[in-house]
mmCIF file of C-alpha atoms in Angstrom:
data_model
loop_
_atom_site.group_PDB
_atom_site.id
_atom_site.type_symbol
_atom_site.label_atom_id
_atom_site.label_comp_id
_atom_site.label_asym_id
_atom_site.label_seq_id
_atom_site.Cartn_x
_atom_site.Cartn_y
_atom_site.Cartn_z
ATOM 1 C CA UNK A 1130 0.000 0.000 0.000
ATOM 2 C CA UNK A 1131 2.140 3.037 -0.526
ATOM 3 C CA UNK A 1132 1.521 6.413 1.422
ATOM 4 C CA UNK A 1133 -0.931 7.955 -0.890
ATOM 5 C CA UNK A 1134 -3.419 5.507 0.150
ATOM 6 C CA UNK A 1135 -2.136 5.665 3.426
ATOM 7 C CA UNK A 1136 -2.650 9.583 3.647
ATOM 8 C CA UNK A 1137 -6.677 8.977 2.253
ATOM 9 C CA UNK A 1138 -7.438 6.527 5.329
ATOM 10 C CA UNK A 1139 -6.305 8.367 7.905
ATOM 11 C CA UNK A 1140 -7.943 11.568 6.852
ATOM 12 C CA UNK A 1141 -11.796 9.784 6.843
ATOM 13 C CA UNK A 1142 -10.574 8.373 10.412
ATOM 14 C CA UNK A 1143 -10.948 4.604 9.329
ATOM 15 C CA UNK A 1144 -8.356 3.555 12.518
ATOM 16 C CA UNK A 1145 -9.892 -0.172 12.187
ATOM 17 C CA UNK A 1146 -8.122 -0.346 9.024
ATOM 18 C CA UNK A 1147 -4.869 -0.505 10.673
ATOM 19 C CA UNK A 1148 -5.507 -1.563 13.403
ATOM 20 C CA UNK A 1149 -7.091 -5.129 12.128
ATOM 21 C CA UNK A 1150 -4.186 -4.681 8.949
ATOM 22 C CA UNK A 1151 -1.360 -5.319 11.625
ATOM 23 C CA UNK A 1152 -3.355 -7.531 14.106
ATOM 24 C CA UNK A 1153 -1.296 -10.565 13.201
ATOM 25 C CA UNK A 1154 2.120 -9.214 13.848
ATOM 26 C CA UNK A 1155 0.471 -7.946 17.847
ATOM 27 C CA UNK A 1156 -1.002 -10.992 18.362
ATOM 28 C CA UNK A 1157 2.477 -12.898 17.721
ATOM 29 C CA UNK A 1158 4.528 -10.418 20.179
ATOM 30 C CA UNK A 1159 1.083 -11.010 22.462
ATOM 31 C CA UNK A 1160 2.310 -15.115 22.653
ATOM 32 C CA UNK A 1161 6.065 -14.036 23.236
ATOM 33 C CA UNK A 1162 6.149 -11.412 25.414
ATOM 34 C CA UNK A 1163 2.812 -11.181 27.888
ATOM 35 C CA UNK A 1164 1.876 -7.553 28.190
ATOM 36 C CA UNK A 1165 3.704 -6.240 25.360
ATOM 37 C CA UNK A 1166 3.324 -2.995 23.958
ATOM 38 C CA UNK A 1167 0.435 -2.304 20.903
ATOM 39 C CA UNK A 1168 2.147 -0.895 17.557
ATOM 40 C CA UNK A 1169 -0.201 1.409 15.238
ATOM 41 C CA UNK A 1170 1.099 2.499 11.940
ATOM 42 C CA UNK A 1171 0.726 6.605 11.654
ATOM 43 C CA UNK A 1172 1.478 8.919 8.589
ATOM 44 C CA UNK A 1173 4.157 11.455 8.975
ATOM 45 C CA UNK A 1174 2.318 14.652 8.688
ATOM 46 C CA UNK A 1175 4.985 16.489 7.933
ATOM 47 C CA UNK A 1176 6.521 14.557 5.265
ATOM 48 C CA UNK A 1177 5.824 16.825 1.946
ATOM 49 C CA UNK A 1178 5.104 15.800 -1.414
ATOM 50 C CA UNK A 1179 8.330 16.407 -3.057
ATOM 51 C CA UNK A 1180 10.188 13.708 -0.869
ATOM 52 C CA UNK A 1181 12.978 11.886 -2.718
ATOM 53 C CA UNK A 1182 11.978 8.417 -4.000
ATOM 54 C CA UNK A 1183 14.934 7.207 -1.345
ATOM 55 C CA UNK A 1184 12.492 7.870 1.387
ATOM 56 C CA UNK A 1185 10.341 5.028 -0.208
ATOM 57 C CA UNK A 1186 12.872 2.571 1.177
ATOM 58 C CA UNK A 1187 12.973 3.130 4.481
ATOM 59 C CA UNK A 1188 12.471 0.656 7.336
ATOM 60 C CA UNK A 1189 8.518 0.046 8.023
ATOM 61 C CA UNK A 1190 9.875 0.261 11.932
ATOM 62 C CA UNK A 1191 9.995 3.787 11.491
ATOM 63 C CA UNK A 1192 6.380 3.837 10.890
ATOM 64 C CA UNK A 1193 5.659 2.758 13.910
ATOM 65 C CA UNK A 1194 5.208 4.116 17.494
ATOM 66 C CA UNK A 1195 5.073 2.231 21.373
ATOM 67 C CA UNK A 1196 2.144 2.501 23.518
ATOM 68 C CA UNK A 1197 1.991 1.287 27.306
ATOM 69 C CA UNK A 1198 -0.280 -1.613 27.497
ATOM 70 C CA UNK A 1199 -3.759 -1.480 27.972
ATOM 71 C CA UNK A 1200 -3.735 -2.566 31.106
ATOM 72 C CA UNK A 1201 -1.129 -0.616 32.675
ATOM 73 C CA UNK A 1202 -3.409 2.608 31.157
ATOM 74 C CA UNK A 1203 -6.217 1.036 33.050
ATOM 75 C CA UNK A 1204 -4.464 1.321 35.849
ATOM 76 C CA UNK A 1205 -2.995 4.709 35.997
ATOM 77 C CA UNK A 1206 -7.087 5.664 35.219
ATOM 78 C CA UNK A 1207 -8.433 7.674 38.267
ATOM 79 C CA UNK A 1208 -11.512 5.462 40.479
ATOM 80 C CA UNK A 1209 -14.122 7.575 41.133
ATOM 81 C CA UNK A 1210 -15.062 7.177 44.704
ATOM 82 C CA UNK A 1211 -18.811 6.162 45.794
ATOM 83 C CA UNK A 1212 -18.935 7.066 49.132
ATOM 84 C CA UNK A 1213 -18.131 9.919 50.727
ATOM 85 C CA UNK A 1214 -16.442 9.924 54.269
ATOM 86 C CA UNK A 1215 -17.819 12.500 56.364
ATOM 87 C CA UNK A 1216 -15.895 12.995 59.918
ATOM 88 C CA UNK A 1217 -18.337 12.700 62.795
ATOM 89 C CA UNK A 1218 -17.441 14.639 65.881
ATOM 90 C CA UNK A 1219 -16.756 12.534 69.388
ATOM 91 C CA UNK A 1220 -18.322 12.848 72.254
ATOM 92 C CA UNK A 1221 -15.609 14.353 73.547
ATOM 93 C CA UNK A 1222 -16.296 17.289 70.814
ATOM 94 C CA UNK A 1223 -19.948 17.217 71.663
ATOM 95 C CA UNK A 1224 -19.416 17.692 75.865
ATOM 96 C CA UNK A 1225 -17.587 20.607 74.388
ATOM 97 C CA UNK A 1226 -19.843 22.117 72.382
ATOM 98 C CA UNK A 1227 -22.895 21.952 75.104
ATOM 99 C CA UNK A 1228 -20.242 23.069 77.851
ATOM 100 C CA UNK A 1229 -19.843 26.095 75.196
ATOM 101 C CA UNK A 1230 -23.174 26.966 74.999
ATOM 102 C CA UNK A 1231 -24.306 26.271 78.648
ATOM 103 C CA UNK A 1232 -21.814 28.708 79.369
ATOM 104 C CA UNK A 1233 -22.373 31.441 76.805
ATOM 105 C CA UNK A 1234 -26.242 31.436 77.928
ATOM 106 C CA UNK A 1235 -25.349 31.524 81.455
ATOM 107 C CA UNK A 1236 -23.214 35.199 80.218
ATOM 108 C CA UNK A 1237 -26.033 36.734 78.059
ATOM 109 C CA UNK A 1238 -28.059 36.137 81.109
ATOM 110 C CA UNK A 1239 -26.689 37.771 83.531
ATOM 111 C CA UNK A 1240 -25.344 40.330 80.923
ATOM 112 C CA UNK A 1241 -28.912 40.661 80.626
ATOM 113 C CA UNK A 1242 -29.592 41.059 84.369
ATOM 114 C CA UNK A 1243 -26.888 43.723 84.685
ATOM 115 C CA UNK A 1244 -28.191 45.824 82.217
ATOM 116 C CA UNK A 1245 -31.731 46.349 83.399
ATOM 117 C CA UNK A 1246 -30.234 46.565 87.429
ATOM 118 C CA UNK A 1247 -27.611 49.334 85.468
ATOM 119 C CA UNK A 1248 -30.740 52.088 85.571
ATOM 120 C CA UNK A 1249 -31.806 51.584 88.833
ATOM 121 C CA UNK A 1250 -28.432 50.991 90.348
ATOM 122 C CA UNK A 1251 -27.345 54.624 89.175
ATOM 123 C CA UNK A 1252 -30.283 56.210 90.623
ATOM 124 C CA UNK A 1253 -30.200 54.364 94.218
ATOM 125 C CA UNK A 1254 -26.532 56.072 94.025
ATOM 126 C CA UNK A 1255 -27.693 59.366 93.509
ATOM 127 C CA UNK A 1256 -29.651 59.373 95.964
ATOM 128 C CA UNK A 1257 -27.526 58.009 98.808
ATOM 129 C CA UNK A 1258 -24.936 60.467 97.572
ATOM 130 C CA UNK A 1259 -28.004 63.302 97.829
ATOM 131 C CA UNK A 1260 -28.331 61.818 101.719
ATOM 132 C CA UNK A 1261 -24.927 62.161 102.125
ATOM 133 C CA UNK A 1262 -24.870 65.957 101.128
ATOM 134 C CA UNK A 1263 -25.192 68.338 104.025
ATOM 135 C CA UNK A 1264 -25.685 71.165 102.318
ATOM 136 C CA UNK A 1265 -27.804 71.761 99.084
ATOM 137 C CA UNK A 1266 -26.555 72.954 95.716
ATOM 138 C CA UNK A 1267 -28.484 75.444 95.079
ATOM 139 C CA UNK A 1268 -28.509 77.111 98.479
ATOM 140 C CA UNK A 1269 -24.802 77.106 97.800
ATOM 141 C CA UNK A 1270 -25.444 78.973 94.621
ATOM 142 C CA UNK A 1271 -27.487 81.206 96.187
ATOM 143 C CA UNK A 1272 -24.979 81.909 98.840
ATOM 144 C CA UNK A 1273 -22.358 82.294 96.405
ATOM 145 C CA UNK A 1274 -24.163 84.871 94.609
ATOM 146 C CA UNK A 1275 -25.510 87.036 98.108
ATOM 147 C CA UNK A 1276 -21.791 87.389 98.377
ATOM 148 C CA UNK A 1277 -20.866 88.841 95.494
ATOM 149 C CA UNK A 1278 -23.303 91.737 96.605
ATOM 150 C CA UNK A 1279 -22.127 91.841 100.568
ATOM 151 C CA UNK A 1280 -25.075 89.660 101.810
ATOM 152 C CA UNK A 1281 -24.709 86.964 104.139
ATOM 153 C CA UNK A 1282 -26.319 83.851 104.007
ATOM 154 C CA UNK A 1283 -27.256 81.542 106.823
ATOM 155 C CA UNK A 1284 -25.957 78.208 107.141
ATOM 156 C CA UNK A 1285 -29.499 77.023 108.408
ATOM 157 C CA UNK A 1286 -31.499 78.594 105.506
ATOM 158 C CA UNK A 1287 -31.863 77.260 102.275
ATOM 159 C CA UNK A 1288 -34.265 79.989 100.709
ATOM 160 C CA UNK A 1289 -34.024 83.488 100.014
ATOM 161 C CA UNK A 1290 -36.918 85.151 101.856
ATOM 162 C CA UNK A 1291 -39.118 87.827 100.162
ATOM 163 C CA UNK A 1292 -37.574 90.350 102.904
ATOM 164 C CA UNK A 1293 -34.310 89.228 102.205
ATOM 165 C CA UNK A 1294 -35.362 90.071 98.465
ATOM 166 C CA UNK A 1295 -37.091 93.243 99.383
ATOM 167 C CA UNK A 1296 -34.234 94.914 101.058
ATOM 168 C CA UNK A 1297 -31.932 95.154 97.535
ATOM 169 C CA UNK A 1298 -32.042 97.475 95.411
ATOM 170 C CA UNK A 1299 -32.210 96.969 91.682
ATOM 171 C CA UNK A 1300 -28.430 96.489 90.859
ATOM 172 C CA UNK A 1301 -27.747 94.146 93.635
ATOM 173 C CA UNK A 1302 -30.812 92.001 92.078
ATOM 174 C CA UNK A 1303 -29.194 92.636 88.458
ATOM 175 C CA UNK A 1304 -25.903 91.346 89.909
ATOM 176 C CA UNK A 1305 -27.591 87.942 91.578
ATOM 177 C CA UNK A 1306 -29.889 87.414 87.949
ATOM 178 C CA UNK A 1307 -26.249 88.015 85.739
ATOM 179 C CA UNK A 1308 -24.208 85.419 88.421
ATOM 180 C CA UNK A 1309 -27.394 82.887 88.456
ATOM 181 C CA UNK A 1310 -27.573 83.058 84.294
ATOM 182 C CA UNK A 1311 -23.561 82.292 83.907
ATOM 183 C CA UNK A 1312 -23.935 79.663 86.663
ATOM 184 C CA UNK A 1313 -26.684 78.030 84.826
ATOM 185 C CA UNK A 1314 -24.933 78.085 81.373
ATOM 186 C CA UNK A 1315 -21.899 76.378 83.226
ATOM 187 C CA UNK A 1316 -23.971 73.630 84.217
ATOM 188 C CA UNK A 1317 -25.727 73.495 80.980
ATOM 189 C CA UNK A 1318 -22.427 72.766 79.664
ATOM 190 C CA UNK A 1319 -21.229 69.795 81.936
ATOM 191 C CA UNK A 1320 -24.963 68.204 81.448
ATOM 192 C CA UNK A 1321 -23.851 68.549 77.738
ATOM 193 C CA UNK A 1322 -20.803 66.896 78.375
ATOM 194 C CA UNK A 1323 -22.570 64.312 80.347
ATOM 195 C CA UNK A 1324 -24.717 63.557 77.800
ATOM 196 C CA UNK A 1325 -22.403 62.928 75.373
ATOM 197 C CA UNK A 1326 -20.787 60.626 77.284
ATOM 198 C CA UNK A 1327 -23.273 58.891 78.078
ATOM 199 C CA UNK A 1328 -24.547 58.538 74.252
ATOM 200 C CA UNK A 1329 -20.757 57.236 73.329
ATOM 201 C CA UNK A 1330 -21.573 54.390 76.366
ATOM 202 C CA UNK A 1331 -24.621 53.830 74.743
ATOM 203 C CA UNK A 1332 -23.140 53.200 71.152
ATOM 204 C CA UNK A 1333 -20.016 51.378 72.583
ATOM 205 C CA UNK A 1334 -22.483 49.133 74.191
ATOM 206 C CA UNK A 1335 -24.647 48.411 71.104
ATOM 207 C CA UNK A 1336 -21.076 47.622 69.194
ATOM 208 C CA UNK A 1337 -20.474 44.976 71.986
ATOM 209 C CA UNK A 1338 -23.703 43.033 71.768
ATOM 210 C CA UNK A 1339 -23.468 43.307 68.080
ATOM 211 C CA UNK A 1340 -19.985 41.522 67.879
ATOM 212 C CA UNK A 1341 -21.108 39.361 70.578
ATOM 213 C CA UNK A 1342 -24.175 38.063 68.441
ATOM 214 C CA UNK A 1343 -22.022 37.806 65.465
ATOM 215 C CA UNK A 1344 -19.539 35.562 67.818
ATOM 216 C CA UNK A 1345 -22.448 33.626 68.963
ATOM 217 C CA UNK A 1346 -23.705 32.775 65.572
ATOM 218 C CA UNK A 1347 -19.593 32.297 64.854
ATOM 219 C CA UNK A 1348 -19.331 29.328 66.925
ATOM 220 C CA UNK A 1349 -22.761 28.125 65.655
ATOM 221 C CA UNK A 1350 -21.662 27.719 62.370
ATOM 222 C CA UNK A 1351 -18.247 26.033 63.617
ATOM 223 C CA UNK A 1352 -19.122 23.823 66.543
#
């Protein structure tokens, strides 16, 4: 068959050709040597049409190529597994887990219980430390401003009297008004200041029970 022929069958894919053409020289290397190697015949592709007629004679050997037996292919082939092994915790892991969340319930709880006692902690406080005053704030300020204007006030009062109020004049009352207005914006400005602090509590405290829910749902995922 020369290489014309050759060329035609292995462009309309007719392997079987071959492959049954040389069958009887496999199946005599099949009896003398167990697992040997398959030999196709393939064209050259490269080979042009203007090769010297000296080509012609070369060995058919050339023409030919080794492949690994078909078992040893069939072994090297990947098994696709048909179960899948899924770890199962111990109960070791388990006693952990519930310890985890026997725990972590036990803390929101009496994070919980903390937070509503917070309010009525803070005013119990205030008012023990109101007990614990002698004297009144305002009956301070009071005093403070009676002395800017050469009035004394008694230790035992905590009121101005109406003849106490009588007895000044108008500047002396203009004096008391001005100190009592500048006193109040002074306060005014520590409530402020207060309040604000107490808003950046508040927010710090919502940021805490947010990461602690997204830690909570966390370890739900994982454990």
């Amino acid at each position: 068959m020369d290489r014309e022929e050759i060329r035609k069958r292995l462009a309309m894919g007719s392997d079987d050709y071959y492959i049954e053409k040389f069958s009887h020289r496999t199946d005599m290397q099949g009896k003398l040597h167990s697992g040997a190697s398959l030999r196709i015949c393939f064209m050259n592709e490269t080979m042009s049409d203007t090769d010297s007629p000296n080509s012609n004679s070369e060995s058919p050997e050339d023409d030919f190529i080794q492949l690994k037996p078909i078992f040893e292919l069939a072994q090297n082939e990947k098994v696709r597994p048909t179960t899948l092994n899924i770890p199962r915790k111990s109960q070791n892991d388990t006693g952990t887990d519930v310890d985890f969340f026997t725990k972590q319930e036990k803390l929101q709880t009496e994070v919980r219980i903390a937070l509503v006692q917070a309010k009525e902690m803070a005013r119990m406080q205030m008012q023990i430390e109101r007990q614990l005053q002698k004297k009144s704030p305002i009956s301070e300020l009071i005093r403070g401003s009676l002395e800017k204007i050469g009035i004394s006030f008694p230790e035992d009062k905590r009121r101005l009297s109406r003849q106490i109020l009588t007895e000044m004049n108008i500047a002396q009352l203009q004096v008391i008004v001005n100190d009592l207005h500048s006193r109040i914006e002074t306060l005014n400005d520590v409530l402020v200041g207060h309040l604000m602090e107490r808003d950046d509590l508040h927010m710090e405290q919502d940021s805490m029970l947010v990461d602690i829910e997204d830690l909570t749902k966390y370890f739900s995922r994982h454990l």
